[in-house]
PDB file of C-alpha atoms in Angstrom:
ATOM      1  CA  UNK A   1       1.378 -12.346 -21.679  1.00 70.00           C
ATOM      2  CA  UNK A   2      -0.713 -11.252 -24.686  1.00 76.00           C
ATOM      3  CA  UNK A   3       2.442 -10.377 -26.635  1.00 80.00           C
ATOM      4  CA  UNK A   4       3.726 -13.918 -26.124  1.00 81.00           C
ATOM      5  CA  UNK A   5       0.446 -15.389 -27.356  1.00 79.00           C
ATOM      6  CA  UNK A   6       0.481 -13.049 -30.357  1.00 79.00           C
ATOM      7  CA  UNK A   7       4.071 -14.119 -31.112  1.00 84.00           C
ATOM      8  CA  UNK A   8       3.134 -17.814 -30.997  1.00 84.00           C
ATOM      9  CA  UNK A   9       0.169 -17.060 -33.229  1.00 82.00           C
ATOM     10  CA  UNK A  10       2.484 -15.366 -35.746  1.00 85.00           C
ATOM     11  CA  UNK A  11       4.784 -18.406 -35.560  1.00 88.00           C
ATOM     12  CA  UNK A  12       1.844 -20.673 -36.374  1.00 86.00           C
ATOM     13  CA  UNK A  13       0.748 -18.417 -39.235  1.00 86.00           C
ATOM     14  CA  UNK A  14       4.304 -18.453 -40.607  1.00 91.00           C
ATOM     15  CA  UNK A  15       4.279 -22.264 -40.674  1.00 92.00           C
ATOM     16  CA  UNK A  16       0.924 -22.207 -42.459  1.00 90.00           C
ATOM     17  CA  UNK A  17       2.311 -19.720 -45.008  1.00 93.00           C
ATOM     18  CA  UNK A  18       5.285 -21.980 -45.764  1.00 95.00           C
ATOM     19  CA  UNK A  19       3.082 -25.063 -46.239  1.00 93.00           C
ATOM     20  CA  UNK A  20       0.563 -23.086 -48.314  1.00 94.00           C
ATOM     21  CA  UNK A  21       3.330 -21.714 -50.534  1.00 96.00           C
ATOM     22  CA  UNK A  22       4.860 -25.168 -50.933  1.00 96.00           C
ATOM     23  CA  UNK A  23       1.535 -26.748 -51.927  1.00 96.00           C
ATOM     24  CA  UNK A  24       0.799 -23.931 -54.377  1.00 97.00           C
ATOM     25  CA  UNK A  25       4.290 -24.168 -55.885  1.00 97.00           C
ATOM     26  CA  UNK A  26       3.893 -27.916 -56.372  1.00 97.00           C
ATOM     27  CA  UNK A  27       0.503 -27.319 -57.992  1.00 97.00           C
ATOM     28  CA  UNK A  28       1.932 -24.738 -60.374  1.00 97.00           C
ATOM     29  CA  UNK A  29       4.808 -27.045 -61.292  1.00 97.00           C
ATOM     30  CA  UNK A  30       2.435 -29.984 -61.902  1.00 97.00           C
ATOM     31  CA  UNK A  31       0.214 -27.768 -64.050  1.00 96.00           C
ATOM     32  CA  UNK A  32       3.333 -26.459 -65.879  1.00 96.00           C
ATOM     33  CA  UNK A  33       2.451 -22.808 -65.430  1.00 96.00           C
ATOM     34  CA  UNK A  34       5.254 -20.416 -66.459  1.00 95.00           C
ATOM     35  CA  UNK A  35       6.742 -18.056 -63.866  1.00 95.00           C
ATOM     36  CA  UNK A  36       6.371 -20.451 -60.938  1.00 96.00           C
ATOM     37  CA  UNK A  37       9.020 -18.870 -58.726  1.00 95.00           C
ATOM     38  CA  UNK A  38       7.696 -15.328 -59.108  1.00 95.00           C
ATOM     39  CA  UNK A  39       4.143 -16.469 -58.404  1.00 96.00           C
ATOM     40  CA  UNK A  40       5.268 -18.594 -55.459  1.00 96.00           C
ATOM     41  CA  UNK A  41       6.999 -15.564 -53.954  1.00 96.00           C
ATOM     42  CA  UNK A  42       3.797 -13.578 -54.415  1.00 96.00           C
ATOM     43  CA  UNK A  43       1.789 -16.381 -52.751  1.00 96.00           C
ATOM     44  CA  UNK A  44       4.235 -16.374 -49.828  1.00 96.00           C
ATOM     45  CA  UNK A  45       3.887 -12.636 -49.253  1.00 95.00           C
ATOM     46  CA  UNK A  46       0.121 -12.526 -49.770  1.00 93.00           C
ATOM     47  CA  UNK A  47      -0.506 -15.514 -47.493  1.00 90.00           C
ATOM     48  CA  UNK A  48      -0.012 -13.254 -44.492  1.00 85.00           C
ATOM     49  CA  UNK A  49      -3.138 -11.323 -45.549  1.00 82.00           C
ATOM     50  CA  UNK A  50      -6.285 -13.240 -44.572  1.00 74.00           C
ATOM     51  CA  UNK A  51      -8.868 -13.703 -47.342  1.00 75.00           C
ATOM     52  CA  UNK A  52      -7.734 -10.848 -49.608  1.00 84.00           C
ATOM     53  CA  UNK A  53      -4.258 -12.386 -49.986  1.00 88.00           C
ATOM     54  CA  UNK A  54      -5.554 -15.453 -51.793  1.00 90.00           C
ATOM     55  CA  UNK A  55      -7.323 -13.255 -54.357  1.00 92.00           C
ATOM     56  CA  UNK A  56      -4.298 -11.012 -54.906  1.00 94.00           C
ATOM     57  CA  UNK A  57      -1.964 -13.979 -55.394  1.00 95.00           C
ATOM     58  CA  UNK A  58      -4.377 -16.019 -57.534  1.00 96.00           C
ATOM     59  CA  UNK A  59      -5.060 -13.350 -60.162  1.00 96.00           C
ATOM     60  CA  UNK A  60      -1.582 -13.439 -61.761  1.00 96.00           C
ATOM     61  CA  UNK A  61      -1.630 -17.248 -61.799  1.00 97.00           C
ATOM     62  CA  UNK A  62      -4.969 -17.320 -63.598  1.00 97.00           C
ATOM     63  CA  UNK A  63      -3.991 -14.559 -66.035  1.00 96.00           C
ATOM     64  CA  UNK A  64      -0.712 -16.284 -66.958  1.00 96.00           C
ATOM     65  CA  UNK A  65      -2.447 -19.662 -67.308  1.00 96.00           C
ATOM     66  CA  UNK A  66      -5.176 -18.122 -69.451  1.00 96.00           C
ATOM     67  CA  UNK A  67      -2.867 -16.166 -71.772  1.00 96.00           C
ATOM     68  CA  UNK A  68      -0.135 -18.813 -72.047  1.00 95.00           C
ATOM     69  CA  UNK A  69      -2.106 -22.070 -71.887  1.00 94.00           C
ATOM     70  CA  UNK A  70      -5.826 -21.404 -72.380  1.00 95.00           C
ATOM     71  CA  UNK A  71      -9.111 -21.563 -70.483  1.00 97.00           C
ATOM     72  CA  UNK A  72      -8.773 -25.181 -69.347  1.00 96.00           C
ATOM     73  CA  UNK A  73      -5.430 -24.500 -67.685  1.00 97.00           C
ATOM     74  CA  UNK A  74      -6.763 -21.330 -66.058  1.00 97.00           C
ATOM     75  CA  UNK A  75      -9.684 -23.315 -64.597  1.00 97.00           C
ATOM     76  CA  UNK A  76      -7.204 -25.952 -63.414  1.00 97.00           C
ATOM     77  CA  UNK A  77      -5.279 -23.221 -61.573  1.00 97.00           C
ATOM     78  CA  UNK A  78      -8.488 -22.031 -59.908  1.00 97.00           C
ATOM     79  CA  UNK A  79      -9.301 -25.629 -58.865  1.00 97.00           C
ATOM     80  CA  UNK A  80      -5.775 -26.093 -57.481  1.00 97.00           C
ATOM     81  CA  UNK A  81      -5.980 -22.856 -55.474  1.00 96.00           C
ATOM     82  CA  UNK A  82      -9.400 -23.848 -54.106  1.00 95.00           C
ATOM     83  CA  UNK A  83      -7.988 -27.232 -53.061  1.00 96.00           C
ATOM     84  CA  UNK A  84      -4.957 -25.651 -51.355  1.00 95.00           C
ATOM     85  CA  UNK A  85      -7.205 -23.098 -49.644  1.00 91.00           C
ATOM     86  CA  UNK A  86      -9.519 -25.879 -48.428  1.00 91.00           C
ATOM     87  CA  UNK A  87      -6.556 -27.819 -46.997  1.00 91.00           C
ATOM     88  CA  UNK A  88      -5.221 -24.653 -45.370  1.00 87.00           C
ATOM     89  CA  UNK A  89      -8.516 -23.469 -43.878  1.00 83.00           C
ATOM     90  CA  UNK A  90      -9.917 -26.768 -42.649  1.00 84.00           C
ATOM     91  CA  UNK A  91      -6.831 -28.862 -41.879  1.00 86.00           C
ATOM     92  CA  UNK A  92      -3.660 -26.771 -41.510  1.00 85.00           C
ATOM     93  CA  UNK A  93      -4.994 -23.761 -39.600  1.00 81.00           C
ATOM     94  CA  UNK A  94      -6.724 -25.757 -36.843  1.00 83.00           C
ATOM     95  CA  UNK A  95      -3.896 -28.304 -36.474  1.00 86.00           C
ATOM     96  CA  UNK A  96      -0.975 -25.874 -36.502  1.00 86.00           C
ATOM     97  CA  UNK A  97      -2.666 -23.235 -34.344  1.00 80.00           C
ATOM     98  CA  UNK A  98      -3.756 -25.881 -31.832  1.00 81.00           C
ATOM     99  CA  UNK A  99      -0.266 -27.372 -31.560  1.00 83.00           C
ATOM    100  CA  UNK A 100       1.376 -23.949 -31.112  1.00 80.00           C
ATOM    101  CA  UNK A 101      -1.208 -22.485 -28.776  1.00 80.00           C
ATOM    102  CA  UNK A 102      -2.578 -25.535 -26.924  1.00 81.00           C
ATOM    103  CA  UNK A 103      -6.099 -24.987 -28.180  1.00 80.00           C
ATOM    104  CA  UNK A 104      -8.312 -27.771 -29.557  1.00 82.00           C
ATOM    105  CA  UNK A 105      -8.493 -27.719 -33.394  1.00 80.00           C
ATOM    106  CA  UNK A 106     -12.305 -27.529 -33.358  1.00 84.00           C
ATOM    107  CA  UNK A 107     -12.133 -24.487 -31.078  1.00 85.00           C
ATOM    108  CA  UNK A 108      -9.676 -22.851 -33.496  1.00 82.00           C
ATOM    109  CA  UNK A 109     -11.939 -23.628 -36.457  1.00 82.00           C
ATOM    110  CA  UNK A 110     -15.029 -22.326 -34.651  1.00 88.00           C
ATOM    111  CA  UNK A 111     -13.331 -19.156 -33.436  1.00 88.00           C
ATOM    112  CA  UNK A 112     -11.965 -18.391 -36.910  1.00 83.00           C
ATOM    113  CA  UNK A 113     -15.363 -18.978 -38.502  1.00 85.00           C
ATOM    114  CA  UNK A 114     -17.282 -16.823 -36.018  1.00 90.00           C
ATOM    115  CA  UNK A 115     -14.716 -14.016 -35.884  1.00 89.00           C
ATOM    116  CA  UNK A 116     -14.530 -13.761 -39.671  1.00 84.00           C
ATOM    117  CA  UNK A 117     -18.308 -13.424 -39.904  1.00 88.00           C
ATOM    118  CA  UNK A 118     -18.514 -10.887 -37.081  1.00 91.00           C
ATOM    119  CA  UNK A 119     -15.359  -8.819 -37.601  1.00 89.00           C
ATOM    120  CA  UNK A 120     -14.010  -9.673 -41.075  1.00 85.00           C
ATOM    121  CA  UNK A 121     -10.269  -9.727 -41.702  1.00 78.00           C
ATOM    122  CA  UNK A 122      -9.457  -8.096 -38.368  1.00 81.00           C
ATOM    123  CA  UNK A 123     -11.355 -10.866 -36.611  1.00 84.00           C
ATOM    124  CA  UNK A 124      -9.292 -13.492 -38.419  1.00 80.00           C
ATOM    125  CA  UNK A 125      -6.047 -11.835 -37.399  1.00 80.00           C
ATOM    126  CA  UNK A 126      -6.810 -11.580 -33.691  1.00 84.00           C
ATOM    127  CA  UNK A 127      -9.417 -14.287 -32.958  1.00 86.00           C
ATOM    128  CA  UNK A 128      -7.080 -17.115 -31.974  1.00 84.00           C
ATOM    129  CA  UNK A 129      -4.602 -15.036 -29.916  1.00 85.00           C
ATOM    130  CA  UNK A 130      -7.440 -13.333 -28.033  1.00 87.00           C
ATOM    131  CA  UNK A 131      -9.163 -16.678 -27.413  1.00 87.00           C
ATOM    132  CA  UNK A 132      -5.954 -18.226 -26.081  1.00 85.00           C
ATOM    133  CA  UNK A 133      -5.267 -15.171 -23.920  1.00 85.00           C
ATOM    134  CA  UNK A 134      -8.783 -15.185 -22.453  1.00 87.00           C
ATOM    135  CA  UNK A 135      -8.651 -18.948 -21.918  1.00 85.00           C
ATOM    136  CA  UNK A 136      -5.377 -18.633 -20.011  1.00 82.00           C
ATOM    137  CA  UNK A 137      -6.768 -15.708 -18.034  1.00 84.00           C
ATOM    138  CA  UNK A 138      -9.825 -17.714 -16.988  1.00 86.00           C
ATOM    139  CA  UNK A 139      -7.992 -21.015 -16.499  1.00 82.00           C
ATOM    140  CA  UNK A 140      -4.252 -20.362 -16.008  1.00 76.00           C
ATOM    141  CA  UNK A 141      -1.785 -23.074 -16.962  1.00 66.00           C
ATOM    142  CA  UNK A 142      -0.044 -24.685 -13.982  1.00 63.00           C
ATOM    143  CA  UNK A 143       3.460 -23.356 -13.421  1.00 61.00           C
ATOM    144  CA  UNK A 144       6.526 -25.561 -13.925  1.00 48.00           C
ATOM    145  CA  UNK A 145       6.997 -26.338 -10.207  1.00 50.00           C
ATOM    146  CA  UNK A 146       3.405 -27.544  -9.946  1.00 54.00           C
ATOM    147  CA  UNK A 147       3.825 -29.717 -13.066  1.00 52.00           C
ATOM    148  CA  UNK A 148       7.036 -31.275 -11.638  1.00 51.00           C
ATOM    149  CA  UNK A 149       5.316 -31.968  -8.306  1.00 52.00           C
ATOM    150  CA  UNK A 150       2.359 -33.543 -10.122  1.00 52.00           C
ATOM    151  CA  UNK A 151       4.636 -35.793 -12.222  1.00 50.00           C
ATOM    152  CA  UNK A 152       6.604 -36.914  -9.126  1.00 53.00           C
ATOM    153  CA  UNK A 153       3.339 -37.731  -7.383  1.00 54.00           C
ATOM    154  CA  UNK A 154       2.154 -39.673 -10.435  1.00 49.00           C
ATOM    155  CA  UNK A 155       5.410 -41.690 -10.526  1.00 52.00           C
ATOM    156  CA  UNK A 156       4.968 -42.571  -6.862  1.00 52.00           C
ATOM    157  CA  UNK A 157       1.438 -43.769  -7.504  1.00 53.00           C
ATOM    158  CA  UNK A 158       2.372 -45.749 -10.623  1.00 54.00           C
ATOM    159  CA  UNK A 159       5.523 -47.561  -9.510  1.00 53.00           C
ATOM    160  CA  UNK A 160       5.287 -47.215  -5.740  1.00 56.00           C
ATOM    161  CA  UNK A 161       8.700 -45.578  -5.358  1.00 54.00           C
ATOM    162  CA  UNK A 162       9.204 -41.932  -4.402  1.00 55.00           C
ATOM    163  CA  UNK A 163      10.071 -39.401  -7.249  1.00 49.00           C
TER     164      UNK A 163
END
């Protein structure tokens, strides 16, 4: 039950990590920052760490941009990371979590926001799985037999012929 929800949550987070890494890699390539593949690997690994991961993975990018290309390029890297983080936090997380866990994107966004403020990183890790688990506990999903019976009944009503 909860383990299944936690597994689906990890699946969703893995998809977010891949998209985040891809967007960051594209940004680094467009900005022509040296060491793209190393930094992209670091972004991939650190993306599994809420909040702190973005800081750990951004520091090498900024340092390389600053030492190799100058202040303007380093600021461009910071702007790119902020853009990718914005897309991840406000678009990807709610959409991907909601599709994997059947939870409305606004609920996901609200739960992540509240849990981060109340419980920090731990809240971010467990907020969505716990919310889904509690939601299913309070309002269980219909089982497969019930869904099949409901769809047969709907077909009868719509076209007038039995299932």
